[in-house]
Every structure is written in C-alpha cells, then in structure tokens.
mmCIF file of C-alpha atoms and ligand atoms in Angstrom:
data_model
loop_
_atom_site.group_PDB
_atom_site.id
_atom_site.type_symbol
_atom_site.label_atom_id
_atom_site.label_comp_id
_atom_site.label_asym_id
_atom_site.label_seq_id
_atom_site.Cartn_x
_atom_site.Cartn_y
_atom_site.Cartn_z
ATOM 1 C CA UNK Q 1 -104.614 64.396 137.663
ATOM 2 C CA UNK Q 2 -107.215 62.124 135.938
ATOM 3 C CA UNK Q 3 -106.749 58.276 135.401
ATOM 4 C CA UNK Q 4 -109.401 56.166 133.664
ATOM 5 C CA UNK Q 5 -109.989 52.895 134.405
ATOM 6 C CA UNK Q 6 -111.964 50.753 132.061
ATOM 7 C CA UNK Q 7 -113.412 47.318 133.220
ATOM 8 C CA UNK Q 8 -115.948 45.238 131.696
ATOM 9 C CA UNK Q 9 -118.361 46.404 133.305
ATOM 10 C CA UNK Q 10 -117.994 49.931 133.950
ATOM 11 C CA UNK Q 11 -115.762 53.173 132.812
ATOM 12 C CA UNK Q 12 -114.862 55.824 135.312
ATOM 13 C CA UNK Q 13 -112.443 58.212 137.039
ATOM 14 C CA UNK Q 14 -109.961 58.451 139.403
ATOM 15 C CA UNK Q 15 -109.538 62.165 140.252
ATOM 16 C CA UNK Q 16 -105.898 62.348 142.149
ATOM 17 C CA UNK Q 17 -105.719 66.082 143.700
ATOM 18 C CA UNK Q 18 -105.270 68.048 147.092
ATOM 19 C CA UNK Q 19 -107.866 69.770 147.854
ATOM 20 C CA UNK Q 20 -110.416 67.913 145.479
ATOM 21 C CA UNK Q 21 -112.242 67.355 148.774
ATOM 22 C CA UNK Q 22 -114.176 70.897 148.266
ATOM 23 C CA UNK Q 23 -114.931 70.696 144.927
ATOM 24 C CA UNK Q 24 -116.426 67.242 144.390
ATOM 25 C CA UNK Q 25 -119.323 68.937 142.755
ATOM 26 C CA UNK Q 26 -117.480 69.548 139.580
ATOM 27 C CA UNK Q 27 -117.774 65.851 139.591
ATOM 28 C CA UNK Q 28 -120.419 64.105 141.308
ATOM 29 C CA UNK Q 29 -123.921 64.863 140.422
ATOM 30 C CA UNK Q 30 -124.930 65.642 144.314
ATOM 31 C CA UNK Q 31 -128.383 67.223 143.417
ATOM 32 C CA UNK Q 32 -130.060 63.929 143.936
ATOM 33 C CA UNK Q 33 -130.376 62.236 148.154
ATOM 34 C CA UNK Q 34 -126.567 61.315 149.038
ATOM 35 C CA UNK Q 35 -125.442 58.941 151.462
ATOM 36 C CA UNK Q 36 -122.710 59.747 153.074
ATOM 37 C CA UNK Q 37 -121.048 56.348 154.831
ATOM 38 C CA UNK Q 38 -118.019 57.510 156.913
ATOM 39 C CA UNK Q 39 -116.928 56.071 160.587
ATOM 40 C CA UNK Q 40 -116.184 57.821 163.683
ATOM 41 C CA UNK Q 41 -112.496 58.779 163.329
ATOM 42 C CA UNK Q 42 -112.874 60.504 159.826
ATOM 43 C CA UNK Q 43 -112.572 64.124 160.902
ATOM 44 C CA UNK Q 44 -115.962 66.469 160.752
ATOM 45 C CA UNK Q 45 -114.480 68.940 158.737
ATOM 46 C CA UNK Q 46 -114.001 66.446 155.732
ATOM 47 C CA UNK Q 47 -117.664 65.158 156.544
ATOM 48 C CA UNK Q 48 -119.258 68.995 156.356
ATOM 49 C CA UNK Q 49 -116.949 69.733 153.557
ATOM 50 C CA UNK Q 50 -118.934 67.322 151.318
ATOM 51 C CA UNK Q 51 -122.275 67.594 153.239
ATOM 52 C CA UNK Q 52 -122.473 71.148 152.132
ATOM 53 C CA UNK Q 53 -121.852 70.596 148.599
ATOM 54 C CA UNK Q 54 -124.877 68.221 148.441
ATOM 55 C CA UNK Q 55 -128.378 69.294 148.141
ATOM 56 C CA UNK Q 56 -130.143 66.412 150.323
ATOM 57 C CA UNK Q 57 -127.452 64.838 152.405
ATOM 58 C CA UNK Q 58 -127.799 62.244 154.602
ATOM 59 C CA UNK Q 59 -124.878 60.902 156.579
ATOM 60 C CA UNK Q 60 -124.245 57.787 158.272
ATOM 61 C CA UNK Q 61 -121.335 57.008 160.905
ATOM 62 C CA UNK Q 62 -119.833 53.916 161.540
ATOM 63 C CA UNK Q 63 -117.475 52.707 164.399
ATOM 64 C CA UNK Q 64 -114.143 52.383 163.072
ATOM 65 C CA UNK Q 65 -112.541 49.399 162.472
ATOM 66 C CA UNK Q 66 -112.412 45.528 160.820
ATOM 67 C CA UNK Q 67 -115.378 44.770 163.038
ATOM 68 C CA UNK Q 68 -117.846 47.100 161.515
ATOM 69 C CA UNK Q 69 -117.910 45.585 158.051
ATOM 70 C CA UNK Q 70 -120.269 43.340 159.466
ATOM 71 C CA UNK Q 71 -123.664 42.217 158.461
ATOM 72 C CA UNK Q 72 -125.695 44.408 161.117
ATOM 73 C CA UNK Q 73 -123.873 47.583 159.805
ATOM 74 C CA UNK Q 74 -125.357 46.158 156.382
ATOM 75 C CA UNK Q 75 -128.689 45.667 157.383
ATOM 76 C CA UNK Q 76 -128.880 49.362 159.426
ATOM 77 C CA UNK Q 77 -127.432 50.942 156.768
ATOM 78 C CA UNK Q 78 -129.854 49.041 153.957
ATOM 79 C CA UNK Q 79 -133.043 50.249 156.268
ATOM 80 C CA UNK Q 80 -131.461 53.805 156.547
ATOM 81 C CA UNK Q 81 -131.553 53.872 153.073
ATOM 82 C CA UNK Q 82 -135.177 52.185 152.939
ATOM 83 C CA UNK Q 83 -136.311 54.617 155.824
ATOM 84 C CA UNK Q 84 -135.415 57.706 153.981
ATOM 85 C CA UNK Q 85 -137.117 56.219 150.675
ATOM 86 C CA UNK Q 86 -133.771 56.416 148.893
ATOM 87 C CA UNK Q 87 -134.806 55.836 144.968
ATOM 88 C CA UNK Q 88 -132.349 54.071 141.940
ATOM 89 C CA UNK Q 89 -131.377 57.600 141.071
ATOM 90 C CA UNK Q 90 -129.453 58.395 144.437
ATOM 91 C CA UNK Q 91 -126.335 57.561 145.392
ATOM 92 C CA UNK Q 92 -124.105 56.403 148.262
ATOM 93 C CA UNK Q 93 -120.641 58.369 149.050
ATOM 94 C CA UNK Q 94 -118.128 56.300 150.686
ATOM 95 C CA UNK Q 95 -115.815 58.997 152.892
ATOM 96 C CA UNK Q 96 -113.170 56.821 154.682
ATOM 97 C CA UNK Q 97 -110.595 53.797 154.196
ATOM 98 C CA UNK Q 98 -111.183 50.278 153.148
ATOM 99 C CA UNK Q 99 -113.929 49.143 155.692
ATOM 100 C CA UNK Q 100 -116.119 52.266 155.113
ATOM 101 C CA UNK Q 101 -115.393 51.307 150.931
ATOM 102 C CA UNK Q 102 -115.985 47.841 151.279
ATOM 103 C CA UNK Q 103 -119.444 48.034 153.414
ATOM 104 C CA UNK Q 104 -121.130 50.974 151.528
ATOM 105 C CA UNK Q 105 -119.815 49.646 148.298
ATOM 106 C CA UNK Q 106 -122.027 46.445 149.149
ATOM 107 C CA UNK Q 107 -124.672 48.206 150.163
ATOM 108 C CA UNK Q 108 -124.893 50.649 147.241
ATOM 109 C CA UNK Q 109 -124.250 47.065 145.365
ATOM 110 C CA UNK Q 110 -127.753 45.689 147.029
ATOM 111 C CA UNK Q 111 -130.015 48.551 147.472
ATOM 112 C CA UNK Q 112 -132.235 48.100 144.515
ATOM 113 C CA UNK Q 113 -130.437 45.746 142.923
ATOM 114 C CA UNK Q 114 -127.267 48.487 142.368
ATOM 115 C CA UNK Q 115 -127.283 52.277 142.516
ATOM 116 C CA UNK Q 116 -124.602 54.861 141.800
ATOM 117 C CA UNK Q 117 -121.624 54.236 144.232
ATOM 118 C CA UNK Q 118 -118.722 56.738 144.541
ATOM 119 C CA UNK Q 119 -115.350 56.296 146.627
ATOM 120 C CA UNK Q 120 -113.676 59.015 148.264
ATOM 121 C CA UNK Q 121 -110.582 57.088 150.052
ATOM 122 C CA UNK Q 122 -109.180 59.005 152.790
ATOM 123 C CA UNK Q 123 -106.539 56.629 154.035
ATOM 124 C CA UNK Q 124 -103.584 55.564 151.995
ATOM 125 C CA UNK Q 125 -104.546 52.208 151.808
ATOM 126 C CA UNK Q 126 -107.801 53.147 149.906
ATOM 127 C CA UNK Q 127 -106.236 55.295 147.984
ATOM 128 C CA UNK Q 128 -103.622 52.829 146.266
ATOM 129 C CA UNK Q 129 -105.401 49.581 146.696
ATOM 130 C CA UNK Q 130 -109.277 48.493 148.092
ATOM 131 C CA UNK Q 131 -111.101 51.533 146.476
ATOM 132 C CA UNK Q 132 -110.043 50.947 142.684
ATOM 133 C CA UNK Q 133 -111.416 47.617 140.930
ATOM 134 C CA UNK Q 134 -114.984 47.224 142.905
ATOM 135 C CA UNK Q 135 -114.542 44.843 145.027
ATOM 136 C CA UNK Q 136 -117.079 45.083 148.148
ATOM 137 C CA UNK Q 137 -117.366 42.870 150.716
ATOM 138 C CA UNK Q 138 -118.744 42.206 154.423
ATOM 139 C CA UNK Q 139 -117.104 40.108 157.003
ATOM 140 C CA UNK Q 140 -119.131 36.880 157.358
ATOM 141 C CA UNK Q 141 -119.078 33.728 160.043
ATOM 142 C CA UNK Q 142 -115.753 35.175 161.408
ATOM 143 C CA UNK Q 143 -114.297 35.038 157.864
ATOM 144 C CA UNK Q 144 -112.920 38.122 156.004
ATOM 145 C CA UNK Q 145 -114.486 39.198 153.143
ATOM 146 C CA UNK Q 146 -116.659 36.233 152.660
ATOM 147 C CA UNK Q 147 -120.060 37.835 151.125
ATOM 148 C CA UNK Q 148 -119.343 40.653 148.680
ATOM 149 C CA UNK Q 149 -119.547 41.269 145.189
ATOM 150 C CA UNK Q 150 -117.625 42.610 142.198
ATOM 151 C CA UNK Q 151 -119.492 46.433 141.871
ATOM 152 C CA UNK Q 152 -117.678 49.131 140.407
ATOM 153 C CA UNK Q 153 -117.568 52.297 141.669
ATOM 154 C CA UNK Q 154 -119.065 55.492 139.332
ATOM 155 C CA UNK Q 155 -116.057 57.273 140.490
ATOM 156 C CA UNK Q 156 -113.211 57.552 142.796
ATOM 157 C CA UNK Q 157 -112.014 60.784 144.301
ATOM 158 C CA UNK Q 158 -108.197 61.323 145.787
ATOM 159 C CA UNK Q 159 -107.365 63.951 148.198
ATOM 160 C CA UNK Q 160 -103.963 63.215 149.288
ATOM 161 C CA UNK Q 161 -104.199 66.201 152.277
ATOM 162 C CA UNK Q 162 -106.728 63.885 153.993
ATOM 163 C CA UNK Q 163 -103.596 61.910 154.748
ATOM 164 C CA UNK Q 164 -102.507 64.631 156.979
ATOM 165 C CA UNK Q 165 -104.834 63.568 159.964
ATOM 166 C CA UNK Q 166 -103.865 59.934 159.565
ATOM 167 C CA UNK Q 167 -101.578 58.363 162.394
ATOM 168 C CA UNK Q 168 -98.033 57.003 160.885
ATOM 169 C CA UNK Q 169 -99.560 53.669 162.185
ATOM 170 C CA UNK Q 170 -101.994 54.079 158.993
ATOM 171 C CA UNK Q 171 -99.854 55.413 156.737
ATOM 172 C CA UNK Q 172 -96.872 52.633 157.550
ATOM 173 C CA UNK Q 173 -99.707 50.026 156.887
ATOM 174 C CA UNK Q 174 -101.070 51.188 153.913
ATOM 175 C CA UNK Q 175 -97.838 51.578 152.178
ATOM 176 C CA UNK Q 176 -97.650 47.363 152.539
ATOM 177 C CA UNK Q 177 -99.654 47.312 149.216
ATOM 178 C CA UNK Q 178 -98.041 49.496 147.518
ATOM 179 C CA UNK Q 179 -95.022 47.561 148.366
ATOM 180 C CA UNK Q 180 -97.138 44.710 147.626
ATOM 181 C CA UNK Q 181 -97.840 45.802 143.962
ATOM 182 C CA UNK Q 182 -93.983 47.329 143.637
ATOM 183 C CA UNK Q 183 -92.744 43.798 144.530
ATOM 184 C CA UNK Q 184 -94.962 42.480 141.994
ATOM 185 C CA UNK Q 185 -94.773 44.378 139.286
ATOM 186 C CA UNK Q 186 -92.584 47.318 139.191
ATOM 187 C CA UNK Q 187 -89.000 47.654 140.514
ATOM 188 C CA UNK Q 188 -88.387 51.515 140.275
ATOM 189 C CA UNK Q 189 -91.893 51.575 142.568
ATOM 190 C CA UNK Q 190 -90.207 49.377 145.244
ATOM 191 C CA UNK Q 191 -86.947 51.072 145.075
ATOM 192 C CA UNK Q 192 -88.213 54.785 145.267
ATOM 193 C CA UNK Q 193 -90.387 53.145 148.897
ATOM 194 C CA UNK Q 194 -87.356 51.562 149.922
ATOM 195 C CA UNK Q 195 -85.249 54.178 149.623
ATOM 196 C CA UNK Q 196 -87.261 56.835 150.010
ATOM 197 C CA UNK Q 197 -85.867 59.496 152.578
ATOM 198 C CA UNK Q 198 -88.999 61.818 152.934
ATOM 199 C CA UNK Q 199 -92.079 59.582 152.927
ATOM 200 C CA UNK Q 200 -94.170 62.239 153.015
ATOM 201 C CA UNK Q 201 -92.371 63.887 149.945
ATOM 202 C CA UNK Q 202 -93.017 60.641 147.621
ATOM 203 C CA UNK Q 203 -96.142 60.027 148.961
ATOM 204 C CA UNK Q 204 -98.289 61.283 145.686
ATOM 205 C CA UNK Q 205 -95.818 59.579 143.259
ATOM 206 C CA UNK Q 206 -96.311 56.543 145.201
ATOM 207 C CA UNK Q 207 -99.813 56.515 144.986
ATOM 208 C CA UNK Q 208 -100.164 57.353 141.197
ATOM 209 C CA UNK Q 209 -97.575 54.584 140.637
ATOM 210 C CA UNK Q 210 -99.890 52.307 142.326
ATOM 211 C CA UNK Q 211 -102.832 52.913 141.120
ATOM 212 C CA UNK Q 212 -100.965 52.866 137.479
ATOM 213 C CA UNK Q 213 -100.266 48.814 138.356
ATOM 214 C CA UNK Q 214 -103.781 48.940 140.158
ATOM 215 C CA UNK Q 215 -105.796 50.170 137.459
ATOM 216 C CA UNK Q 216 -103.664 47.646 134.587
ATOM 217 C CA UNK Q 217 -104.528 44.653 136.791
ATOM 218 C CA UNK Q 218 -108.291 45.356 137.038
ATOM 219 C CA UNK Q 219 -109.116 46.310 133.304
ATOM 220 C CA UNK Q 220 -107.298 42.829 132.554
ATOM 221 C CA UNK Q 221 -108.979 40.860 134.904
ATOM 222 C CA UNK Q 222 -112.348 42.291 136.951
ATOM 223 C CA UNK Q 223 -113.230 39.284 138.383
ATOM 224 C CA UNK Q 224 -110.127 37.756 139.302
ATOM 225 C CA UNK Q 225 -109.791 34.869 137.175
ATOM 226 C CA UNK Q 226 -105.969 34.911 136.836
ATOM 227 C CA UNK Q 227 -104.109 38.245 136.899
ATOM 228 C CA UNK Q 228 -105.522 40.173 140.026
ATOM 229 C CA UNK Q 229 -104.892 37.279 142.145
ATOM 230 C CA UNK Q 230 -101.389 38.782 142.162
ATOM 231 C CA UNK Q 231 -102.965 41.524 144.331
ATOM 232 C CA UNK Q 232 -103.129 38.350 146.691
ATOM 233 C CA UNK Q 233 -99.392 38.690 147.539
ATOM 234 C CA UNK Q 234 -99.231 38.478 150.978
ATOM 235 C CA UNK Q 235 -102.877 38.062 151.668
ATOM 236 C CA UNK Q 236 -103.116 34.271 152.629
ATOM 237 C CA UNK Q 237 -101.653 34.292 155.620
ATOM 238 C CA UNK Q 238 -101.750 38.093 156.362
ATOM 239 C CA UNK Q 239 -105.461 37.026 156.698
ATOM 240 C CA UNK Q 240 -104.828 34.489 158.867
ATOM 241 C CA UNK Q 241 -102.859 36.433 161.215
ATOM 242 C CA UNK Q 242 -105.317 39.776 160.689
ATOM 243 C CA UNK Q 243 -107.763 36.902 162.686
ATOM 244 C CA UNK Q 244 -105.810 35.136 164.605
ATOM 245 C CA UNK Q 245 -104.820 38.317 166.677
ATOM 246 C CA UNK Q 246 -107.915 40.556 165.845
ATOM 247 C CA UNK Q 247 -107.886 43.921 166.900
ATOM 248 C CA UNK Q 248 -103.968 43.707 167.266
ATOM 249 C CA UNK Q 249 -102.796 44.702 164.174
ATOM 250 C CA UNK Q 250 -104.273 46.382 161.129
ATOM 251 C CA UNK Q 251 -104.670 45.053 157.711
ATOM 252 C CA UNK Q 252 -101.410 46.351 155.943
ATOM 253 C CA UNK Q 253 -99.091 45.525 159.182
ATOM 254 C CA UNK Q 254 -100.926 41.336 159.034
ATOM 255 C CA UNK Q 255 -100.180 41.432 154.714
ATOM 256 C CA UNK Q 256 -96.533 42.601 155.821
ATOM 257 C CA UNK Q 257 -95.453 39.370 157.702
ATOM 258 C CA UNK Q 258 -97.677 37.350 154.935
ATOM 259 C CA UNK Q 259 -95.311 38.295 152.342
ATOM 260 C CA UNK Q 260 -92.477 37.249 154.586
ATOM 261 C CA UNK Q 261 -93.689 33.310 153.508
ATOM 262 C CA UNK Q 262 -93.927 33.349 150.359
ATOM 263 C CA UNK Q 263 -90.771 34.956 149.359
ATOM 264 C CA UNK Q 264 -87.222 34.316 148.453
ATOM 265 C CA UNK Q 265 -84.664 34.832 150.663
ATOM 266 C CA UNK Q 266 -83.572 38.315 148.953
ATOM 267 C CA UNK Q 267 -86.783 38.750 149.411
ATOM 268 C CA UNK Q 268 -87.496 38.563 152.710
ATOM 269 C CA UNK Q 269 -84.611 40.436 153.776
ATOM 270 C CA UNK Q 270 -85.875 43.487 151.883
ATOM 271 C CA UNK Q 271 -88.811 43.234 153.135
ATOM 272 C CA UNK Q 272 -87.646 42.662 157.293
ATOM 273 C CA UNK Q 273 -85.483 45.904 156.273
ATOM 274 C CA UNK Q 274 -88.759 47.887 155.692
ATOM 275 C CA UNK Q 275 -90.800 46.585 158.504
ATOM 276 C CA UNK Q 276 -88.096 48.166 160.520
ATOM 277 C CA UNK Q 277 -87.827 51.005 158.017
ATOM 278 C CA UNK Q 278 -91.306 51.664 158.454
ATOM 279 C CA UNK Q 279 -91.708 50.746 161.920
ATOM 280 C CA UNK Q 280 -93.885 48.217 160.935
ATOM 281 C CA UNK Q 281 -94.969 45.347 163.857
ATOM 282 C CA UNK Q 282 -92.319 42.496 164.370
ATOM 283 C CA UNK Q 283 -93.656 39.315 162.510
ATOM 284 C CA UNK Q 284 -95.301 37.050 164.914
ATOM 285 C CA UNK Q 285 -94.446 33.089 165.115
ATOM 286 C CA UNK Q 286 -97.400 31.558 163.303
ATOM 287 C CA UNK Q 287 -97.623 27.723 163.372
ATOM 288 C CA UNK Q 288 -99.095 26.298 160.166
ATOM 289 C CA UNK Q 289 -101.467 24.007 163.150
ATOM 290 C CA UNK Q 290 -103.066 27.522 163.647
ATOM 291 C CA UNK Q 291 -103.200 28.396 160.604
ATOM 292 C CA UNK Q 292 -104.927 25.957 159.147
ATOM 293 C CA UNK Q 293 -108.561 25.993 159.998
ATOM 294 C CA UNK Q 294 -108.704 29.945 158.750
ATOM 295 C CA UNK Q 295 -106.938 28.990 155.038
ATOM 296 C CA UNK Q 296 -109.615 26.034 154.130
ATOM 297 C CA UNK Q 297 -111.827 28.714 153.853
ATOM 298 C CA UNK Q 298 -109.368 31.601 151.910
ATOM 299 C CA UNK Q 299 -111.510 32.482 149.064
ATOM 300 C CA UNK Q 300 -108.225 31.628 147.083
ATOM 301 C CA UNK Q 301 -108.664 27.881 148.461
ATOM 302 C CA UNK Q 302 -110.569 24.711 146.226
ATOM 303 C CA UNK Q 303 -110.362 21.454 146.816
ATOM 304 C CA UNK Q 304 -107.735 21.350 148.853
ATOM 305 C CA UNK Q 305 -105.655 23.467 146.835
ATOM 306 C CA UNK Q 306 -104.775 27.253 147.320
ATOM 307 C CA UNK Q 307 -103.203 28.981 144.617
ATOM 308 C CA UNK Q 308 -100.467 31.513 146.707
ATOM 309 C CA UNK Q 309 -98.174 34.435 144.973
ATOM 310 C CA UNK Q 310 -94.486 34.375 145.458
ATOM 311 C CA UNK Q 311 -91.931 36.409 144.895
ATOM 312 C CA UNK Q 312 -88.447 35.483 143.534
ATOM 313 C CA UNK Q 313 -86.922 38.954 142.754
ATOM 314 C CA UNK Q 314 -88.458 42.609 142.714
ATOM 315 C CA UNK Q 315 -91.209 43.231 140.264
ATOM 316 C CA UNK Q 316 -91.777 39.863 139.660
ATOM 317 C CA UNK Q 317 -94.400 37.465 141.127
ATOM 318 C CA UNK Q 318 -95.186 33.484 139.812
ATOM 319 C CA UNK Q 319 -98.365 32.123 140.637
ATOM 320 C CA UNK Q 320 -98.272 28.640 142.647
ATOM 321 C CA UNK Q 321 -101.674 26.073 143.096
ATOM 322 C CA UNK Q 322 -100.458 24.105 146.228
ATOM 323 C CA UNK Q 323 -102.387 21.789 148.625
ATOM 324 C CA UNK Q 324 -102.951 23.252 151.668
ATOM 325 C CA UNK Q 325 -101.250 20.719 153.803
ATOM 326 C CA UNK Q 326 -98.505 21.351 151.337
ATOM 327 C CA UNK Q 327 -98.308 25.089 152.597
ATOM 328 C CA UNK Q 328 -96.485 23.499 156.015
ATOM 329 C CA UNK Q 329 -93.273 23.711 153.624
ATOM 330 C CA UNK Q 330 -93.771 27.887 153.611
ATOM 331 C CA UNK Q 331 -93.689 28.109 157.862
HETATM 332 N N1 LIG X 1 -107.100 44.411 147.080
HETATM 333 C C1 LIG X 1 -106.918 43.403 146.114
HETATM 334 C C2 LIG X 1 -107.780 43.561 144.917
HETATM 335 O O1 LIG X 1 -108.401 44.584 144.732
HETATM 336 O O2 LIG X 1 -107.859 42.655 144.132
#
C-alpha cells in the first residue's frame, strides 16, 4: 500500500507492506555509498537484509535508547560519514524507531548542508508517528529535542513483520500516539484501539489510520505553526515526566499519563481504562513544583505562555495558550 505525502518542501512515499524489508531496492536507489544508522537491539537479520541489497554499504550501530540521540552520536556519526568521504549523492538509511530516525535524520539534515535521507521505522511508534513529517532532532543540555530541524525524508518504508521482534512493552507504548491522534481527530480510530480484542489483528489498520491523520496534519502545516501542534497532545508533561524519571519509562508510556492532564473527565477515564488495557505504567504523582523548571523550556513555551492540547470528547482537541504558572490548575 502506497500513501503520498506532500509538504512544502518535499513529495514522497510511504510504502506500508510485510515483507517490503527485502525488496527496498525496487525503491531506493542503493547503487550509490549507504549509511545504514540502526542501534544495538534491531535484529541482524533486518540489518543484512538491507546491507545486501546495497552496493557500498556502510553501517553504523548505536546503543539503544533516549540517551543516544545525543550530540556525540552526532558528531561520530558526521566524521563516519566524513571518514568514508561520503559525497551529496549518497544517502543515509535510518533502520530502527524514533531515536535512530530522529539522530540520522539530523545528520543526513547536516552533512553537506542536506543529502538524501530515507526512514525505515521498525517500531510501531515510528511507524505511525516520529518517522512521517521530518522532524529530526538531538537531545541538547538535558532537554528533549532541543536542536533539530524540519528535513523531510526522500522516503519512508513500512514493514509491519519487523513488529514481530518488538517486546509488548514497545508495542503498548507506541500505540499512545496513535491513541494520541484517534483522540484528536478520529473517533472510529480510538474506538477500534479501545475495543480492539486482537491487537495484533488491527495492528496494520491502525497504523494506516494513523498515518492517514499523520500525513493530513503535516501537508497542512510542516513547520508547526498551528495544526501539528495537535500532535502535542500529551507531550508537555509526558516530557516532563520522560526526564524526570529517565530511563524508567519509554516515550509512549511518559505521553500516556501527559494526556491524563489535559483531558476531560470522560476523558481521562478512557484513557486510565487503556493504560490498564494495555498494561501501560501506572501514572506517577507529578507536582507542578517539579515540573516546572523542565516546561520553561518546552519548545511549545514563549513568554511565559505554553500553548497545551486538550481534549473534551473523542476526536476532538481545542488548542489552549496558558501561562505556565497557570498550568498548576491542570495537576
Ligand atoms: N511527533 C509529533 C510530530 O511529528 O509533530
């Protein structure tokens, strides 16, 4: 299945298939040097699968993890690519979730001032959220996401069998944003999650129904002047608490309890029914006193103000600009 997305700034594919993983020649000009960014957990097989459909692969592993996307992993990778005398007319492959996208996606955003970048998502997360829309970012000064920029990937590539050697721990957390878009934006999304009795049975209509709502959001708004800041819902303080208790709990299971602020109280039920559903962490007891150092510096926050996504009823979001101190109202 083929989805286009269309940005400003760049046109491209998502290819949604199992067993695309052998075959990404038919899409991805690999006679040209490849970099292959991947981290130590992606399986071998998936890395040998691609490195033998290139004709001058090079492959670089990362450890796993939120700690990785970190400026030395930048910097290696940036001199791996200088070292090997990588030229504007090679590309980098990213094989892995959203720390392996986000950190080659940079890199393939610097090297030369930008060359060709393509995303091959093997976690769920990836594949309905961080690897559609280009954004690419490092960890900075302790602060998520805090030196990036907007780069677009040539094309994304979706093998929903490279779910199969993914923990439930994984998959639980990276079906928070598609519940995250569902609550948003589109009820039947959030219903078929919530009452979904074989996960692994819905698992590729879930993903093409998120990347439907994905790919709508980023072809209206790239750069997130107004509309993709809805992809924000539960972010703020899932950041916060992502931090707070770094490595404790991964990315989807922190934007899980931040949704649990800034929602009604229909809300909020639905979603404490699919934490448990989902066997999702118990929300921790944040105090807005600890909170508060980490949201001055959300990229969401200005002058004092923070604009934060809340959710009345399913598939509907409004968009509010509060003052941070105001946010003590939300704990
Ligand atoms: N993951 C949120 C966004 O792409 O805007």
């Amino acid at each position: 299945m083929n989805l286009c997305v269309s940005t400003q700034t760049k046109k491209y594919n998502i290819t949604i298939e199992r067993g695309i993983l052998s075959k990404i020649s038919d899409l991805i000009n690999l006679k040209r040097k490849c970099l292959i960014v991947t981290d130590d957990n992606i399986p071998t097989s998936y890395i040998d699968t691609i490195k033998n459909q290139c004709d001058n692969p090079y492959v670089y592993v990362i450890k796993h993890g939120e700690n990785s996307k970190n400026i030395k992993y930048f910097e290696k990778i940036l001199k791996y690519l200088v070292e090997n005398n990588f030229t504007r007319t090679d590309c980098v492959i990213a094989l892995g979730g959203g720390v392996v996208g986000d950190l080659a996606g940079f890199v393939a955003a610097s090297y030369m001032r930008g060359i060709e970048f393509y995303n091959i998502p093997t976690t769920l997360l990836a594949m309905v959220d961080s690897s559609i829309g280009g954004k690419t970012a490092i960890d900075f000064n302790g602060i998520k996401n805090i030196v990036g920029a907007f780069y677009q990937p040539s094309a994304v590539i979706i093998d929903p069998n490279t779910l199969n050697s993914l923990k439930k721990r994984q998959i639980h957390a990276g079906l928070v944003e598609a519940i995250k878009m569902a609550l948003c934006f589109d009820k039947d999304l959030f219903y078929t999650i919530y009452e979904s009795k074989d996960l692994n049975k819905d698992l590729d209509e879930i993903i093409y129904r998120s990347l439907l709502i994905k790919r709508s959001v980023v072809e209206a708004d790239e750069k997130e002047n107004n509309l993709r800041k809805s992809l924000n819902f539960g972010h703020t303080i899932g950041h916060v608490i992502e931090a707070k208790y770094a490595p404790k709990y991964l990315h989807g299971e922190a934007v899980a309890m931040g949704m649990l602020y800034f929602s009604s109280k229909e809300i909020k039920d639905k979603i404490l029914y699919l934490i448990k559903k989902y066997h999702l962490p118990s929300p921790v007891d944040l105090k807005y006193d600890d909170a508060i150092e980490l949201l001055k510096h959300d990229k969401k926050a200005s002058n004092d103000s923070i604009s934060i996504i809340y959710v009345n009823e399913v598939g509907k979001y409004e968009m509010r600009k509060e003052k941070i101190e105001d946010l003590v109202k939300y704990f």
